[in-house]
Amino acid sequence: MVTPFSISSSSPFLSPTKSLRSSSSVKVTKAPPLHFLHSKRLLSVSVTSSVQKSDTDSPPLPPKVETFWQWLRDEGVVSAKAPARPAVVPEGLGLVAQRDLSRNEVVLEVPKRFWINPDAVAASEIGTLCSELKPWVSVALFLIREKLKNDSPLRYYVDILPEYTHSTIYCAGQKRSWLNFKEPNF
């Protein structure tokens, strides 16, 4: 089985690309991870090769992740025929393929109605209040507002977001120059 997307808290930041060969001589490539935000640790998304395990070998999903996955099913984002399922893998939380995936096969599509971006904020109830703000600030305010609303249509997604992050966006002065960091220009 292949883990198409794996979120890892033990990420090798700037790890070199590695090529692995499976027993069937199909070349599987491990790419350097893309980093995301997570409480107290960096998360990475990477393509990895895994030995197929039965569902009983995998640790159980956190309840909020199970609820989120069910919400995705209820909203028609994923179906019972989805080629992947969420699972806890050695690299962290990820999507694990249920079968071999074809090249360029769509694993999951997020409908535009669930996109959280500056356009979604502009169309929301707080859009006029956020119109003069930087786009990333307006998105952050939108997420905070959705988290505080008990009846948010995005409740199950917002519930799985981390409370804290160590993003490079919080670096200042000398640390920022070491990273050659530039503020996001959305």
Coordinates of C-alpha atoms in Angstrom, one line a residue:
M1 CA 0.0 0.0 0.0
V2 CA 1.1 3.5 -0.6
T3 CA 0.4 6.4 1.8
P4 CA -0.3 9.2 -0.7
F5 CA -0.4 11.9 1.9
S6 CA 1.2 11.5 5.3
I7 CA 1.3 14.2 8.0
S8 CA 4.3 13.7 10.3
S9 CA 5.5 15.5 13.4
S10 CA 8.9 13.9 13.1
S11 CA 9.7 15.4 9.8
P12 CA 13.2 15.5 8.3
F13 CA 13.2 19.2 7.3
L14 CA 15.3 19.5 4.2
S15 CA 15.7 15.8 3.8
P16 CA 17.2 14.7 0.5
T17 CA 15.0 13.0 -2.0
K18 CA 15.3 9.2 -1.7
S19 CA 14.4 6.5 -4.2
L20 CA 13.2 3.2 -2.9
R21 CA 12.7 0.0 -4.9
S22 CA 9.9 -2.3 -4.0
S23 CA 10.1 -6.1 -4.6
S24 CA 8.0 -5.7 -7.8
S25 CA 10.7 -3.3 -9.1
V26 CA 8.3 -0.4 -9.3
K27 CA 10.2 2.7 -8.4
V28 CA 8.7 4.6 -5.5
T29 CA 10.0 8.1 -4.8
K30 CA 10.1 9.7 -1.4
A31 CA 10.0 13.5 -1.9
P32 CA 11.1 16.1 0.6
P33 CA 8.1 17.0 2.9
L34 CA 6.0 20.1 2.5
H35 CA 5.6 21.7 5.9
F36 CA 2.3 22.7 7.5
L37 CA 1.3 24.1 10.8
H38 CA 0.7 22.1 14.0
S39 CA 0.7 22.7 17.7
K40 CA 4.2 22.7 19.1
R41 CA 5.6 20.8 16.1
L42 CA 6.0 21.1 12.4
L43 CA 3.9 18.7 10.3
S44 CA 5.1 17.5 6.9
V45 CA 3.3 16.0 4.0
S46 CA 5.3 13.4 2.1
V47 CA 4.9 10.5 -0.2
T48 CA 6.0 7.3 1.5
S49 CA 5.9 3.5 0.9
S50 CA 4.3 1.4 3.6
V51 CA 3.9 -2.3 4.2
Q52 CA 0.2 -3.2 4.0
K53 CA -1.2 -3.7 7.5
S54 CA -4.6 -4.8 8.6
D55 CA -6.9 -2.3 10.2
T56 CA -6.2 -3.8 13.6
D57 CA -2.5 -3.0 13.4
S58 CA -3.1 0.7 12.9
P59 CA -3.8 2.8 16.0
P60 CA -7.4 4.2 16.2
L61 CA -8.1 7.6 14.7
P62 CA -8.7 10.4 17.1
P63 CA -12.5 10.9 17.6
K64 CA -12.4 14.4 16.0
V65 CA -10.8 12.9 12.9
E66 CA -13.4 10.2 12.7
T67 CA -16.2 12.8 13.1
F68 CA -14.5 15.0 10.4
W69 CA -14.3 12.0 8.0
Q70 CA -17.9 11.2 8.6
W71 CA -18.8 14.8 7.9
L72 CA -16.9 14.6 4.6
R73 CA -19.0 11.6 3.7
D74 CA -22.2 13.3 4.7
E75 CA -21.3 16.3 2.6
G76 CA -20.5 14.1 -0.4
V77 CA -16.8 15.0 -0.4
V78 CA -15.8 11.3 0.0
S79 CA -17.7 8.2 -0.6
A80 CA -17.5 4.6 0.5
K81 CA -15.6 4.0 -2.8
A82 CA -12.9 6.5 -2.0
P83 CA -9.5 5.1 -2.9
A84 CA -8.0 6.3 0.5
R85 CA -9.0 6.4 4.1
P86 CA -7.5 8.4 7.1
A87 CA -5.1 6.4 9.3
V88 CA -2.4 6.8 11.8
V89 CA 0.8 5.7 10.1
P90 CA 4.4 5.7 11.3
E91 CA 4.9 9.2 9.9
G92 CA 1.8 10.5 11.7
L93 CA -1.8 11.1 10.5
G94 CA -2.3 10.5 6.8
L95 CA -4.5 9.2 4.0
V96 CA -3.8 5.5 3.2
A97 CA -4.6 4.0 -0.2
Q98 CA -7.2 1.2 -0.1
R99 CA -5.9 -0.1 -3.4
D100 CA -3.3 0.6 -6.0
L101 CA -3.7 4.2 -7.4
S102 CA -3.3 5.0 -11.0
R103 CA -1.1 7.8 -12.1
N104 CA -2.9 11.2 -11.8
E105 CA -5.9 9.5 -10.2
V106 CA -8.0 11.9 -8.1
V107 CA -8.0 10.8 -4.4
L108 CA -10.0 13.6 -3.0
E109 CA -11.6 16.8 -4.3
V110 CA -12.6 19.6 -2.0
P111 CA -15.7 21.4 -3.4
K112 CA -15.4 25.1 -3.8
R113 CA -18.1 25.7 -1.2
F114 CA -15.6 24.4 1.4
W115 CA -12.6 26.4 0.3
I116 CA -11.4 28.8 3.0
N117 CA -9.7 31.6 1.1
P118 CA -10.0 35.4 0.8
D119 CA -12.9 35.0 -1.6
A120 CA -14.8 32.9 0.9
V121 CA -14.2 35.5 3.6
A122 CA -15.4 38.4 1.3
A123 CA -18.6 36.5 0.6
S124 CA -19.2 35.8 4.4
E125 CA -21.0 37.9 7.0
I126 CA -17.6 39.5 8.0
G127 CA -16.5 40.2 4.4
T128 CA -17.1 43.9 4.5
L129 CA -15.3 44.2 7.9
C130 CA -12.2 42.4 6.5
S131 CA -12.0 44.1 3.1
E132 CA -9.1 46.4 4.0
L133 CA -7.1 43.7 5.8
K134 CA -4.3 41.6 4.4
P135 CA -5.9 38.4 3.0
W136 CA -4.2 36.0 5.4
V137 CA -5.4 38.1 8.4
S138 CA -9.0 38.0 7.0
V139 CA -8.8 34.2 6.7
A140 CA -7.4 33.9 10.2
L141 CA -10.3 36.1 11.5
F142 CA -12.8 34.0 9.5
L143 CA -11.4 30.8 11.1
I144 CA -11.6 32.3 14.6
R145 CA -15.2 33.3 14.0
E146 CA -16.1 29.9 12.6
K147 CA -14.6 28.2 15.7
L148 CA -16.6 30.4 18.0
K149 CA -19.9 29.7 16.2
N150 CA -21.7 26.7 17.5
D151 CA -23.7 26.3 14.3
S152 CA -20.8 26.8 11.9
P153 CA -21.1 24.7 8.7
L154 CA -17.4 24.2 8.9
R155 CA -17.4 23.1 12.6
Y156 CA -15.9 19.6 12.0
Y157 CA -13.1 20.9 9.9
V158 CA -12.3 23.8 12.3
D159 CA -12.4 21.3 15.3
I160 CA -9.4 19.4 13.9
L161 CA -7.2 22.4 13.3
P162 CA -4.3 22.9 15.7
E163 CA -4.6 25.4 18.6
Y164 CA -1.0 26.5 18.3
T165 CA 1.7 26.7 15.7
H166 CA 5.4 27.4 15.3
S167 CA 5.1 28.8 11.8
T168 CA 7.9 30.8 10.4
I169 CA 5.4 33.6 10.0
Y170 CA 6.1 34.3 13.7
C171 CA 9.8 34.6 13.3
A172 CA 11.2 38.2 13.7
G173 CA 14.4 40.1 13.0
Q174 CA 17.5 38.0 12.8
K175 CA 15.7 34.7 12.6
R176 CA 13.7 35.9 9.7
S177 CA 16.7 37.0 7.8
W178 CA 18.4 33.6 8.4
L179 CA 15.5 31.9 6.8
N180 CA 15.4 34.5 4.0
F181 CA 11.7 34.8 5.0
K182 CA 9.3 37.0 3.1
E183 CA 5.8 37.8 4.3
P184 CA 3.1 35.9 2.3
N185 CA 1.8 37.9 -0.6
F186 CA -1.7 36.5 -1.2

